[in-house]
Coordinates of N, CA, C and O in Angstrom, one line a residue:
M1 N 40.1 214.3 -20.1 CA 41.1 213.5 -20.8 C 40.5 212.1 -21.2 O 39.8 211.5 -20.4
E2 N 40.8 211.6 -22.3 CA 40.3 210.3 -22.8 C 40.9 209.2 -21.9 O 42.0 209.2 -21.5
E3 N 40.0 208.2 -21.7 CA 40.5 207.1 -20.9 C 41.1 206.0 -21.8 O 40.7 205.8 -22.9
F4 N 42.2 205.4 -21.2 CA 43.0 204.4 -21.9 C 43.0 203.1 -21.2 O 42.9 203.0 -20.0
D5 N 43.2 202.0 -22.0 CA 43.4 200.7 -21.5 C 44.7 200.2 -22.0 O 45.3 200.7 -23.0
C6 N 45.2 199.1 -21.4 CA 46.4 198.5 -21.9 C 46.1 197.1 -22.4 O 45.3 196.4 -21.7
L7 N 46.6 196.7 -23.5 CA 46.4 195.4 -24.0 C 47.7 194.6 -23.8 O 48.8 195.1 -24.1
V8 N 47.6 193.4 -23.3 CA 48.8 192.5 -23.2 C 48.4 191.2 -23.9 O 47.3 190.7 -23.7
V9 N 49.3 190.8 -24.8 CA 49.0 189.6 -25.6 C 50.3 188.8 -25.8 O 51.4 189.3 -25.8
Y10 N 50.1 187.5 -25.8 CA 51.2 186.6 -26.0 C 51.1 185.9 -27.4 O 50.0 185.4 -27.8
V11 N 52.2 185.9 -28.2 CA 52.1 185.4 -29.6 C 53.4 184.7 -29.9 O 54.5 185.1 -29.3
P12 N 53.4 183.6 -30.7 CA 54.7 183.0 -31.1 C 55.6 184.1 -31.6 O 55.2 184.9 -32.4
T13 N 56.9 184.0 -31.2 CA 57.8 185.0 -31.5 C 57.9 185.3 -33.0 O 58.0 186.5 -33.4
P14 N 57.9 184.3 -33.9 CA 58.0 184.6 -35.4 C 56.8 185.5 -35.9 O 56.9 186.1 -36.9
D15 N 55.7 185.5 -35.1 CA 54.5 186.3 -35.6 C 54.4 187.6 -34.9 O 53.4 188.3 -35.1
A16 N 55.3 188.0 -34.0 CA 55.2 189.2 -33.2 C 55.2 190.5 -34.1 O 54.4 191.4 -33.8
D17 N 56.1 190.6 -35.0 CA 56.1 191.8 -35.9 C 54.8 192.0 -36.6 O 54.2 193.1 -36.6
A18 N 54.2 191.0 -37.2 CA 52.9 191.1 -37.9 C 51.8 191.5 -36.9 O 51.0 192.3 -37.3
L19 N 51.8 190.9 -35.7 CA 50.8 191.3 -34.8 C 50.9 192.7 -34.3 O 49.9 193.5 -34.2
R20 N 52.1 193.2 -34.0 CA 52.4 194.6 -33.7 C 51.9 195.5 -34.8 O 51.2 196.5 -34.5
S21 N 52.1 195.2 -36.0 CA 51.7 196.0 -37.1 C 50.2 196.0 -37.2 O 49.6 197.1 -37.4
A22 N 49.5 194.9 -37.0 CA 48.0 194.8 -37.1 C 47.4 195.7 -35.9 O 46.4 196.4 -36.2
L23 N 48.0 195.6 -34.8 CA 47.5 196.4 -33.6 C 47.7 197.8 -33.9 O 46.8 198.6 -33.6
A24 N 48.8 198.2 -34.4 CA 49.1 199.7 -34.7 C 48.1 200.2 -35.8 O 47.6 201.3 -35.7
A25 N 47.9 199.3 -36.8 CA 46.9 199.7 -37.9 C 45.5 199.9 -37.3 O 44.8 200.8 -37.8
A26 N 45.2 199.2 -36.3 CA 43.9 199.3 -35.7 C 43.8 200.5 -34.7 O 42.7 200.8 -34.2
G27 N 44.9 201.1 -34.4 CA 44.9 202.3 -33.5 C 45.6 202.1 -32.1 O 45.6 203.0 -31.3
A28 N 46.1 200.9 -31.8 CA 46.8 200.7 -30.6 C 48.2 201.3 -30.6 O 48.8 201.4 -31.7
G29 N 48.6 201.7 -29.5 CA 50.0 202.2 -29.4 C 50.2 203.7 -29.7 O 51.3 204.2 -30.0
R30 N 49.1 204.4 -29.7 CA 49.1 205.9 -30.0 C 49.4 206.6 -28.7 O 48.6 206.5 -27.7
L31 N 50.4 207.4 -28.6 CA 50.7 208.1 -27.4 C 51.3 209.5 -27.7 O 52.4 209.6 -28.3
G32 N 50.4 210.5 -27.5 CA 50.8 211.9 -27.9 C 51.1 211.9 -29.4 O 50.3 211.5 -30.2
N33 N 52.3 212.4 -29.8 CA 52.7 212.6 -31.2 C 53.4 211.3 -31.7 O 54.2 211.4 -32.6
Y34 N 53.2 210.2 -31.1 CA 53.8 208.9 -31.5 C 52.8 207.9 -31.8 O 51.8 207.8 -31.1
A35 N 53.1 207.0 -32.8 CA 52.2 205.9 -33.1 C 53.0 204.6 -33.0 O 54.3 204.6 -33.0
A36 N 52.3 203.5 -33.0 CA 52.9 202.2 -33.0 C 53.8 201.9 -31.8 O 54.8 201.2 -31.9
C37 N 53.5 202.6 -30.7 CA 54.3 202.4 -29.4 C 53.9 201.1 -28.8 O 52.7 200.8 -28.6
S38 N 54.9 200.3 -28.4 CA 54.6 199.0 -27.7 C 55.8 198.6 -26.9 O 56.9 199.2 -27.2
F39 N 55.7 197.6 -26.1 CA 56.8 197.0 -25.4 C 56.7 195.5 -25.6 O 55.6 195.0 -25.6
S40 N 57.8 194.9 -25.8 CA 57.8 193.4 -26.0 C 58.9 192.8 -25.1 O 60.0 193.4 -24.9
V41 N 58.6 191.6 -24.7 CA 59.6 190.8 -24.0 C 59.4 189.3 -24.4 O 58.3 188.9 -24.6
D42 N 60.5 188.6 -24.6 CA 60.4 187.2 -25.0 C 60.4 186.2 -23.8 O 61.0 186.5 -22.8
G43 N 59.7 185.1 -24.0 CA 59.6 184.1 -22.9 C 59.1 182.8 -23.5 O 59.2 182.6 -24.7
M44 N 58.7 181.9 -22.6 CA 58.2 180.6 -23.1 C 56.8 180.4 -22.7 O 56.4 180.5 -21.5
G45 N 55.9 180.2 -23.7 CA 54.5 179.9 -23.5 C 54.3 178.4 -23.3 O 55.0 177.6 -24.0
R46 N 53.4 178.0 -22.4 CA 53.2 176.6 -22.2 C 51.7 176.3 -22.2 O 50.9 177.1 -21.6
F47 N 51.3 175.2 -22.8 CA 49.8 174.9 -22.9 C 49.7 173.4 -23.3 O 50.6 172.8 -23.8
T48 N 48.5 172.9 -23.0 CA 48.2 171.5 -23.5 C 46.8 171.6 -24.2 O 45.8 172.0 -23.6
P49 N 46.8 171.4 -25.5 CA 45.5 171.4 -26.2 C 44.6 170.3 -25.7 O 45.0 169.1 -25.6
L50 N 43.4 170.6 -25.5 CA 42.4 169.7 -25.0 C 41.5 169.1 -26.1 O 41.6 169.7 -27.2
Q51 N 40.8 168.0 -25.9 CA 39.9 167.5 -26.9 C 39.0 168.6 -27.4 O 38.5 169.4 -26.7
G52 N 38.8 168.6 -28.7 CA 38.0 169.6 -29.4 C 38.8 170.8 -29.9 O 38.4 171.6 -30.7
A53 N 40.1 170.9 -29.5 CA 41.0 172.0 -29.9 C 41.5 171.7 -31.3 O 41.6 170.5 -31.7
S54 N 41.8 172.7 -32.1 CA 42.5 172.6 -33.4 C 43.7 173.5 -33.3 O 43.8 174.6 -33.8
P55 N 44.8 173.0 -32.6 CA 45.9 173.8 -32.3 C 46.7 174.1 -33.5 O 47.0 173.3 -34.4
A56 N 47.2 175.4 -33.6 CA 48.1 175.8 -34.7 C 49.5 175.2 -34.4 O 50.2 175.0 -35.4
I57 N 49.8 175.0 -33.2 CA 51.1 174.4 -32.8 C 50.7 173.3 -31.7 O 49.9 173.6 -30.8
G58 N 51.4 172.2 -31.8 CA 51.2 171.2 -30.8 C 50.1 170.1 -31.2 O 49.5 170.2 -32.3
T59 N 49.9 169.2 -30.3 CA 49.0 168.0 -30.5 C 48.1 167.9 -29.3 O 48.5 168.1 -28.2
V60 N 46.8 167.6 -29.6 CA 45.8 167.5 -28.6 C 46.3 166.4 -27.6 O 46.8 165.4 -27.9
G61 N 46.2 166.9 -26.3 CA 46.6 166.0 -25.2 C 48.0 166.0 -24.8 O 48.4 165.3 -23.8
E62 N 48.9 166.7 -25.5 CA 50.3 166.7 -25.2 C 50.8 168.1 -24.8 O 50.5 169.1 -25.5
P63 N 51.5 168.2 -23.7 CA 52.0 169.5 -23.3 C 52.9 170.1 -24.4 O 53.7 169.3 -25.0
E64 N 52.9 171.4 -24.5 CA 53.7 172.1 -25.5 C 54.4 173.3 -24.9 O 53.8 173.9 -24.0
Q65 N 55.6 173.6 -25.4 CA 56.3 174.8 -25.1 C 56.6 175.5 -26.4 O 57.1 174.9 -27.3
V66 N 56.4 176.9 -26.4 CA 56.6 177.6 -27.6 C 57.3 178.9 -27.2 O 56.8 179.7 -26.3
P67 N 58.4 179.3 -27.9 CA 58.9 180.7 -27.7 C 57.9 181.7 -28.1 O 57.4 181.7 -29.2
E68 N 57.5 182.5 -27.1 CA 56.5 183.6 -27.4 C 57.0 184.9 -27.0 O 58.0 185.1 -26.2
T69 N 56.4 185.9 -27.5 CA 56.6 187.3 -27.2 C 55.4 187.9 -26.5 O 54.3 187.8 -27.0
R70 N 55.6 188.6 -25.4 CA 54.6 189.4 -24.8 C 54.6 190.8 -25.3 O 55.6 191.4 -25.3
I71 N 53.5 191.2 -25.9 CA 53.4 192.6 -26.4 C 52.4 193.4 -25.6 O 51.3 192.9 -25.2
E72 N 52.8 194.6 -25.2 CA 51.9 195.5 -24.5 C 51.8 196.8 -25.2 O 52.8 197.3 -25.8
A73 N 50.6 197.3 -25.3 CA 50.3 198.5 -26.0 C 49.0 199.2 -25.4 O 48.1 198.5 -25.0
I74 N 49.0 200.5 -25.3 CA 47.8 201.2 -24.8 C 46.9 201.5 -26.0 O 47.4 201.5 -27.2
Y75 N 45.7 201.8 -25.7 CA 44.7 202.2 -26.7 C 43.6 202.9 -26.0 O 43.3 202.7 -24.8
P76 N 42.8 203.8 -26.8 CA 41.7 204.5 -26.2 C 40.6 203.4 -25.9 O 40.3 202.5 -26.7
R77 N 40.1 203.5 -24.7 CA 39.1 202.5 -24.2 C 38.0 202.3 -25.1 O 37.5 201.2 -25.3
G78 N 37.5 203.3 -25.8 CA 36.4 203.2 -26.7 C 36.7 202.4 -28.0 O 35.8 202.1 -28.7
Q79 N 38.0 202.1 -28.2 CA 38.4 201.4 -29.4 C 38.6 199.9 -29.1 O 39.2 199.1 -29.9
R80 N 38.2 199.4 -27.9 CA 38.5 198.0 -27.5 C 38.1 197.0 -28.5 O 38.8 196.1 -28.8
N81 N 36.8 197.1 -28.9 CA 36.3 196.1 -29.9 C 37.2 196.0 -31.2 O 37.5 194.9 -31.7
R82 N 37.5 197.2 -31.7 CA 38.3 197.3 -32.9 C 39.7 196.7 -32.7 O 40.2 195.9 -33.5
I83 N 40.3 197.0 -31.5 CA 41.7 196.5 -31.2 C 41.7 195.0 -31.0 O 42.5 194.3 -31.6
V84 N 40.7 194.5 -30.2 CA 40.7 193.0 -30.0 C 40.3 192.3 -31.2 O 40.8 191.2 -31.5
S85 N 39.4 192.8 -32.1 CA 39.1 192.2 -33.3 C 40.3 192.1 -34.2 O 40.6 191.1 -34.9
A86 N 41.2 193.1 -34.3 CA 42.4 193.1 -35.1 C 43.4 192.1 -34.5 O 44.0 191.3 -35.3
L87 N 43.4 192.0 -33.2 CA 44.3 191.0 -32.5 C 43.9 189.6 -33.0 O 44.7 188.8 -33.4
I88 N 42.6 189.3 -32.9 CA 42.1 187.9 -33.2 C 42.3 187.6 -34.7 O 42.7 186.5 -35.0
A89 N 42.1 188.6 -35.5 CA 42.3 188.4 -37.0 C 43.7 188.1 -37.3 O 44.0 187.3 -38.2
A90 N 44.7 188.7 -36.6 CA 46.1 188.6 -37.0 C 46.8 187.5 -36.2 O 47.9 187.2 -36.6
H91 N 46.2 187.0 -35.1 CA 46.9 186.0 -34.3 C 46.8 184.6 -34.8 O 45.7 184.2 -35.3
P92 N 47.9 183.8 -34.8 CA 47.8 182.5 -35.4 C 47.1 181.5 -34.5 O 46.7 180.4 -35.0
Y93 N 46.9 181.7 -33.2 CA 46.3 180.7 -32.3 C 44.8 180.7 -32.5 O 44.2 181.8 -32.7
E94 N 44.2 179.6 -32.2 CA 42.8 179.4 -32.2 C 42.2 180.2 -31.1 O 41.1 180.8 -31.2
T95 N 42.8 180.2 -29.9 CA 42.4 181.0 -28.8 C 43.6 181.8 -28.2 O 44.4 181.3 -27.4
P96 N 43.7 183.1 -28.7 CA 44.9 183.9 -28.2 C 44.7 184.2 -26.8 O 43.6 184.5 -26.3
A97 N 45.9 184.2 -26.1 CA 45.9 184.6 -24.7 C 46.2 186.1 -24.6 O 47.2 186.6 -25.1
F98 N 45.2 186.8 -24.1 CA 45.4 188.3 -23.9 C 44.6 188.8 -22.7 O 43.7 188.1 -22.2
M99 N 44.9 190.0 -22.3 CA 44.1 190.7 -21.3 C 44.1 192.2 -21.5 O 45.0 192.7 -22.2
T100 N 43.2 192.8 -21.0 CA 43.1 194.3 -21.1 C 42.8 194.8 -19.7 O 42.1 194.1 -18.9
F101 N 43.3 196.0 -19.4 CA 43.0 196.6 -18.1 C 43.2 198.1 -18.2 O 43.9 198.6 -19.1
P102 N 42.5 198.9 -17.3 CA 42.6 200.3 -17.4 C 44.0 200.8 -16.9 O 44.6 200.2 -16.1
V103 N 44.4 201.9 -17.6 CA 45.7 202.5 -17.2 C 45.5 204.0 -17.1 O 44.6 204.6 -17.8
D104 N 46.3 204.7 -16.3 CA 46.3 206.1 -16.2 C 47.5 206.7 -16.8 O 48.6 206.5 -16.3
I105 N 47.4 207.4 -18.0 CA 48.5 207.9 -18.7 C 48.7 209.4 -18.5 O 49.4 210.0 -19.2
S106 N 47.9 209.9 -17.6 CA 47.9 211.4 -17.4 C 49.3 211.8 -16.8 O 49.9 211.1 -16.0
L107 N 49.7 213.0 -17.1 CA 50.9 213.6 -16.5 C 50.5 214.3 -15.2 O 49.4 214.7 -15.0
P108 N 51.5 214.4 -14.3 CA 51.1 215.0 -13.0 C 50.7 216.5 -13.2 O 51.2 217.2 -14.1
S109 N 49.8 216.9 -12.4 CA 49.4 218.3 -12.5 C 50.5 219.2 -11.9 O 51.2 218.8 -10.9
E110 N 50.6 220.4 -12.4 CA 51.5 221.4 -11.8 C 50.8 222.0 -10.5 O 49.7 222.4 -10.6
A111 N 51.6 222.0 -9.5 CA 51.0 222.6 -8.2 C 51.1 224.1 -8.2 O 51.8 224.7 -8.8

């Protein structure tokens, strides 16, 4: 069975649909006979841009809060570079916050 990873990314809520579409177009969220599968939840992102940053939102040296959406989607492990490249290209932030980790999507074996 092919190995899968899960991508978790945080994006400003108004940009969430566009990012989900870009990830799906790159191949994330494929599960069996379904495409563009993902899970999302809204929350509040917090950060302070440091010297040298070019923030899309906020001001260098000042704490910022932004309504963000957490998006989760699986993808074939071998497609990581393609998926992360699509994320970076579609994300509005200079430095997107994301993580990937291995997941087991296998169904239980019949005894």
